[in-house]
CSV table of C-alpha atoms in Angstrom, one decimal:
chain,number,residue,atom,x,y,z
A,1,MET,CA,-32.0,-12.4,57.7
A,2,PRO,CA,-34.1,-13.1,54.5
A,3,SER,CA,-33.7,-16.7,53.3
A,4,ASN,CA,-33.6,-17.6,49.6
A,5,THR,CA,-36.9,-18.8,48.4
A,6,PRO,CA,-37.4,-21.4,45.7
A,7,ALA,CA,-38.3,-18.6,43.3
A,8,ASP,CA,-35.0,-16.8,44.0
A,9,SER,CA,-33.1,-20.0,43.4
A,10,GLU,CA,-34.9,-20.5,40.1
A,11,VAL,CA,-34.1,-17.0,39.0
A,12,LYS,CA,-30.4,-17.4,39.8
A,13,GLN,CA,-30.4,-20.7,37.9
A,14,LEU,CA,-32.1,-19.2,34.9
A,15,SER,CA,-29.6,-16.3,35.0
A,16,TYR,CA,-26.7,-18.8,35.1
A,17,PHE,CA,-28.1,-20.8,32.2
A,18,ASN,CA,-28.7,-17.6,30.1
A,19,LYS,CA,-25.1,-16.6,30.7
A,20,PHE,CA,-23.8,-20.0,29.8
A,21,ASN,CA,-25.9,-20.0,26.6
A,22,TRP,CA,-24.5,-16.7,25.5
A,23,LEU,CA,-20.9,-17.8,26.1
A,24,TRP,CA,-21.6,-21.1,24.3
A,25,LEU,CA,-23.1,-19.3,21.4
A,26,VAL,CA,-20.3,-16.8,21.1
A,27,ALA,CA,-17.5,-19.4,21.4
A,28,THR,CA,-19.2,-21.7,18.9
A,29,VAL,CA,-19.8,-19.0,16.3
A,30,LEU,CA,-16.4,-17.3,16.6
A,31,VAL,CA,-14.4,-20.5,16.3
A,32,PHE,CA,-16.6,-22.1,13.6
A,33,SER,CA,-16.4,-18.8,11.5
A,34,ALA,CA,-12.7,-18.6,11.9
A,35,LEU,CA,-12.2,-22.2,10.7
A,36,VAL,CA,-14.5,-21.8,7.8
A,37,LYS,CA,-12.8,-18.6,6.8
A,38,LEU,CA,-9.4,-20.4,6.8
A,39,GLY,CA,-10.9,-23.1,4.6
A,40,PHE,CA,-12.2,-20.6,2.1
A,41,TRP,CA,-8.8,-18.8,2.2
A,42,GLN,CA,-7.0,-22.0,1.3
A,43,GLY,CA,-9.4,-22.7,-1.5
A,44,ALA,CA,-8.9,-19.2,-2.9
A,45,ARG,CA,-5.1,-19.7,-2.7
A,46,ALA,CA,-5.5,-23.0,-4.7
A,47,LEU,CA,-7.4,-21.1,-7.4
A,48,GLU,CA,-4.7,-18.4,-7.5
A,49,LYS,CA,-1.9,-21.0,-7.9
A,50,GLU,CA,-3.8,-22.8,-10.7
A,51,GLN,CA,-4.2,-19.5,-12.5
A,52,ARG,CA,-0.5,-18.7,-12.1
A,53,LEU,CA,0.5,-22.1,-13.4
A,54,LEU,CA,-1.7,-21.6,-16.5
A,55,ASN,CA,-0.1,-18.2,-16.9
A,56,ILE,CA,3.4,-19.6,-16.6
A,57,GLU,CA,2.6,-22.3,-19.2
A,58,LYS,CA,1.4,-19.6,-21.6
A,59,LEU,CA,4.4,-17.4,-21.0
A,60,THR,CA,6.9,-20.3,-21.9
A,61,THR,CA,6.1,-19.6,-25.6
A,62,GLN,CA,6.5,-15.9,-25.3
A,63,LYS,CA,9.7,-14.1,-26.4
A,64,ALA,CA,11.6,-12.4,-23.7
A,65,ILE,CA,11.1,-8.6,-23.6
A,66,SER,CA,13.4,-5.9,-22.3
A,67,LEU,CA,13.3,-4.5,-18.8
A,68,ALA,CA,12.0,-1.1,-20.1
A,69,GLN,CA,9.1,-2.9,-21.8
A,70,VAL,CA,8.3,-4.8,-18.6
A,71,VAL,CA,8.2,-1.5,-16.7
A,72,ALA,CA,6.1,0.1,-19.4
A,73,LEU,CA,3.6,-2.8,-19.3
A,74,ALA,CA,3.3,-2.6,-15.5
A,75,ASN,CA,2.8,1.2,-15.6
A,76,LYS,CA,0.3,0.9,-18.4
A,77,ASN,CA,-2.0,-1.3,-16.3
A,78,ASN,CA,-0.9,0.3,-13.0
A,79,VAL,CA,-0.6,-3.3,-11.7
A,80,TYR,CA,2.8,-5.0,-11.2
A,81,ALA,CA,1.0,-8.4,-10.6
A,82,ASP,CA,0.3,-8.5,-14.4
A,83,ILE,CA,4.0,-8.9,-15.2
A,84,ASN,CA,4.7,-11.6,-12.7
A,85,ASP,CA,6.7,-14.5,-14.3
A,86,PHE,CA,7.2,-12.6,-17.5
A,87,PRO,CA,10.4,-13.6,-19.5
A,88,VAL,CA,12.8,-10.7,-19.7
A,89,PHE,CA,16.1,-10.0,-21.4
A,90,ILE,CA,18.6,-7.8,-19.6
A,91,ALA,CA,21.9,-6.2,-20.6
A,92,GLY,CA,23.1,-4.8,-17.3
A,93,GLU,CA,26.2,-4.0,-15.3
A,94,PHE,CA,27.1,-5.7,-12.0
A,95,ASP,CA,29.2,-4.5,-9.1
A,96,LYS,CA,31.1,-7.6,-7.7
A,97,ASN,CA,31.5,-5.9,-4.4
A,98,GLN,CA,27.7,-5.8,-3.7
A,99,VAL,CA,26.3,-9.2,-3.0
A,100,PHE,CA,23.2,-10.0,-0.9
A,101,LEU,CA,23.0,-13.5,0.7
A,102,LEU,CA,19.5,-14.6,1.6
A,103,ASP,CA,19.8,-16.8,4.7
A,104,ASN,CA,18.2,-20.2,5.5
A,105,GLN,CA,17.7,-21.5,2.0
A,106,VAL,CA,17.6,-25.2,1.7
A,107,SER,CA,18.5,-27.3,-1.4
A,108,LYS,CA,18.4,-31.2,-1.3
A,109,GLY,CA,18.7,-31.2,2.4
A,110,ARG,CA,21.7,-28.8,2.4
A,111,LEU,CA,21.5,-25.4,4.2
A,112,GLY,CA,22.8,-22.4,2.3
A,113,TYR,CA,22.0,-19.0,0.8
A,114,ARG,CA,20.4,-17.5,-2.3
A,115,ALA,CA,22.8,-15.0,-3.9
A,116,TYR,CA,21.6,-11.7,-5.3
A,117,GLN,CA,23.3,-8.9,-7.1
A,118,VAL,CA,22.0,-5.6,-8.7
A,119,ALA,CA,22.0,-5.2,-12.4
A,120,VAL,CA,22.0,-1.6,-13.6
A,121,THR,CA,20.7,-1.0,-17.1
A,122,GLY,CA,19.8,2.4,-18.5
A,123,ASN,CA,17.5,4.2,-16.1
A,124,TYR,CA,16.7,1.1,-14.1
A,125,ALA,CA,18.3,-1.0,-11.4
A,126,VAL,CA,16.9,-4.5,-10.6
A,127,LEU,CA,17.8,-7.2,-8.1
A,128,VAL,CA,18.8,-10.4,-9.7
A,129,SER,CA,18.7,-13.8,-8.1
A,130,LEU,CA,21.9,-15.7,-9.2
A,131,GLY,CA,21.0,-19.0,-7.6
A,132,TRP,CA,21.7,-21.1,-4.5
A,133,VAL,CA,25.1,-21.4,-2.9
A,134,GLN,CA,26.0,-23.8,-0.1
A,135,GLY,CA,26.8,-22.4,3.4
A,136,SER,CA,29.6,-23.3,5.7
A,137,ILE,CA,29.3,-25.3,8.9
A,138,SER,CA,30.2,-22.3,10.9
A,139,ARG,CA,27.5,-19.5,11.0
A,140,GLN,CA,30.4,-17.0,11.4
A,141,GLU,CA,31.7,-17.8,7.9
A,142,LEU,CA,30.0,-16.7,4.8
A,143,PRO,CA,30.5,-18.6,1.5
A,144,GLU,CA,32.9,-17.3,-1.0
A,145,VAL,CA,30.8,-16.2,-3.9
A,146,ALA,CA,32.2,-15.7,-7.4
A,147,ALA,CA,30.3,-12.5,-8.0
A,148,LEU,CA,29.5,-11.1,-11.4
A,149,ASP,CA,31.3,-8.0,-12.4
A,150,GLY,CA,30.9,-5.6,-15.3
A,151,GLN,CA,28.5,-5.9,-18.3
A,152,HIS,CA,26.5,-9.1,-18.8
A,153,GLN,CA,23.5,-10.1,-20.9
A,154,PHE,CA,21.1,-12.7,-19.7
A,155,ASN,CA,17.6,-14.0,-19.7
A,156,GLY,CA,15.4,-14.4,-16.7
A,157,ASN,CA,11.9,-14.2,-15.3
A,158,VAL,CA,10.2,-11.5,-13.3
A,159,ARG,CA,9.1,-12.5,-9.8
A,160,LEU,CA,7.2,-10.4,-7.4
A,161,ILE,CA,8.4,-10.6,-3.8
A,162,GLU,CA,6.0,-12.2,-1.3
A,163,VAL,CA,6.7,-10.5,2.1
A,164,GLY,CA,6.9,-13.1,4.9
A,165,ILE,CA,6.8,-12.7,8.6
A,166,LEU,CA,10.0,-11.2,10.0
A,167,LEU,CA,10.5,-11.8,13.7
A,168,GLN,CA,13.1,-9.0,14.0
A,169,GLU,CA,13.5,-5.9,11.9
A,170,GLN,CA,16.6,-5.9,9.7
A,171,GLU,CA,19.1,-3.2,10.6
A,172,PHE,CA,21.9,-2.2,8.2
A,173,ALA,CA,23.8,0.3,10.3
A,174,GLN,CA,27.1,-1.4,9.7
A,175,VAL,CA,27.3,-3.0,6.2
A,176,GLN,CA,29.9,-5.6,5.3
A,177,TRP,CA,29.8,-7.2,1.9
A,178,PRO,CA,28.7,-9.9,1.1
A,179,LEU,CA,25.6,-8.9,3.2
A,180,ARG,CA,23.6,-11.6,4.9
A,181,VAL,CA,19.9,-10.8,5.0
A,182,GLN,CA,16.9,-12.6,6.4
A,183,GLN,CA,14.4,-11.2,3.9
A,184,ILE,CA,14.3,-9.3,0.6
A,185,GLU,CA,13.4,-5.7,1.4
A,186,LEU,CA,13.9,-3.7,-1.8
A,187,ASP,CA,13.4,-0.2,-0.2
A,188,LYS,CA,16.2,-0.8,2.4
A,189,PHE,CA,18.5,-2.4,-0.3
A,190,SER,CA,17.9,0.7,-2.5
A,191,ALA,CA,19.1,3.0,0.3
A,192,LEU,CA,22.2,0.8,0.7
A,193,ILE,CA,23.4,0.8,-2.9
A,194,GLY,CA,22.3,4.3,-3.9
A,195,HIS,CA,19.9,3.1,-6.7
A,196,GLN,CA,16.1,2.8,-6.6
A,197,LEU,CA,15.4,-0.8,-7.2
A,198,LEU,CA,12.4,-1.9,-9.3
A,199,PRO,CA,9.6,-3.5,-7.2
A,200,PHE,CA,10.4,-7.0,-8.3
A,201,VAL,CA,13.3,-9.5,-8.6
A,202,VAL,CA,14.6,-11.2,-11.8
A,203,TYR,CA,15.5,-14.8,-11.4
A,204,LEU,CA,18.1,-16.1,-13.9
A,205,ASP,CA,16.8,-18.5,-16.5
A,206,LYS,CA,17.7,-22.1,-15.7
A,207,ASN,CA,19.5,-22.4,-19.0
A,208,GLU,CA,21.8,-19.5,-18.3
A,209,LEU,CA,25.5,-20.3,-17.6
A,210,LEU,CA,25.8,-17.3,-15.3
A,211,GLY,CA,25.2,-17.7,-11.6
A,212,PHE,CA,25.0,-20.7,-9.4
A,213,GLU,CA,22.6,-23.6,-8.7
A,214,LYS,CA,19.3,-22.6,-10.1
A,215,ASN,CA,16.8,-24.5,-8.1
A,216,TRP,CA,14.0,-22.0,-7.7
A,217,GLN,CA,10.3,-23.0,-8.2
A,218,PRO,CA,7.7,-20.4,-9.0
A,219,ILE,CA,5.1,-22.4,-7.1
A,220,VAL,CA,6.4,-23.8,-3.8
A,221,MET,CA,3.0,-25.1,-2.6
A,222,PRO,CA,0.9,-26.7,-5.4
A,223,PRO,CA,-2.9,-26.1,-5.6
A,224,GLU,CA,-3.6,-29.7,-4.5
A,225,LYS,CA,-1.9,-29.0,-1.1
A,226,HIS,CA,-4.0,-25.9,-0.6
A,227,ARG,CA,-7.1,-27.9,-1.3
A,228,ALA,CA,-6.0,-30.5,1.2
A,229,TYR,CA,-5.5,-27.8,3.8
A,230,ALA,CA,-8.9,-26.4,3.0
A,231,PHE,CA,-10.5,-29.8,3.5
A,232,GLN,CA,-8.8,-30.0,6.9
A,233,TRP,CA,-10.1,-26.6,8.0
A,234,PHE,CA,-13.6,-27.4,6.9
A,235,SER,CA,-13.4,-30.8,8.7
A,236,LEU,CA,-12.2,-29.1,11.9
A,237,ALA,CA,-15.1,-26.6,11.6
A,238,LEU,CA,-17.7,-29.4,11.3
A,239,ALA,CA,-16.0,-31.3,14.2
A,240,TRP,CA,-16.1,-28.2,16.4
A,241,LEU,CA,-19.7,-27.5,15.6
A,242,LEU,CA,-20.7,-31.1,16.4
A,243,LEU,CA,-18.7,-31.1,19.6
A,244,MET,CA,-20.3,-27.9,20.8
A,245,LEU,CA,-23.8,-29.1,19.9
A,246,TRP,CA,-23.1,-32.3,21.9
A,247,ALA,CA,-21.7,-30.3,24.8
A,248,LYS,CA,-24.9,-28.1,24.9
A,249,PHE,CA,-27.7,-30.5,24.1
A,250,GLY,CA,-26.1,-33.8,25.0
A,251,ALA,CA,-25.3,-32.6,28.5
A,252,ASN,CA,-28.9,-31.4,28.9
A,253,VAL,CA,-30.3,-34.8,27.9
A,254,ASN,CA,-28.0,-36.5,30.4
A,255,ASN,CA,-29.0,-34.0,33.2
A,256,ASP,CA,-32.7,-34.7,32.4
A,257,LYS,CA,-32.2,-38.4,32.7
A,258,ASN,CA,-30.4,-38.1,36.0
A,259,ASN,CA,-33.1,-35.8,37.4
A,260,LYS,CA,-35.8,-38.3,36.4
A,261,LYS,CA,-33.9,-41.1,38.1
A,262,ALA,CA,-33.4,-39.0,41.2
A,263,SER,CA,-37.1,-38.2,41.4
């Protein structure tokens, strides 16, 4: 039987090290790139939040416009993001039998719901956030909500819905009002009520007497927090790079020292 020569052993060793080098390079680059990308993403989010805060500050001095004007402005620019946070005045009709309760809403350490109703005005129907209501101890019991009924006039602010991660798709085969929901899905709500809802929600102005506890914040996570997260991601990227460099070259230095001692 042929025996392995020193040359064969050296070839196998070189092949092993080449494979190790490729794996090391791929792992280092992939993880480092992902961490850096997350850092830049958080930085971009910080800039977006700063821009939105400046826009909100500017809009505080602007007179509220009608719902029809809001829609016309959005259609003119073909971008609904342009009307985010706009002050709006609405004269609409509510149906007290149709109330949506957004689950898992916390206020001052208390668990509850955010109540929504649909305001129908002229050719438009829009979902209106009426505020926060406290939930009961039992999950089987929904809170009694003093729903709005008939014609009402009110001021509010336009807010575009940020779609979150939904672990399970919402099914509304059997509807019982008030309806508990896990996420605002305007298309599905439109099918339920028989009106096509506008692609945004109106939050009641905090000075309005209508509705419930108005605790909503347009910016949940401030820009400073996004920058802190960005710094963490960049720090992790640097730490990962240093660790992988040490694992590659530091191990080789130690092996060379051990080989010299052995010889």
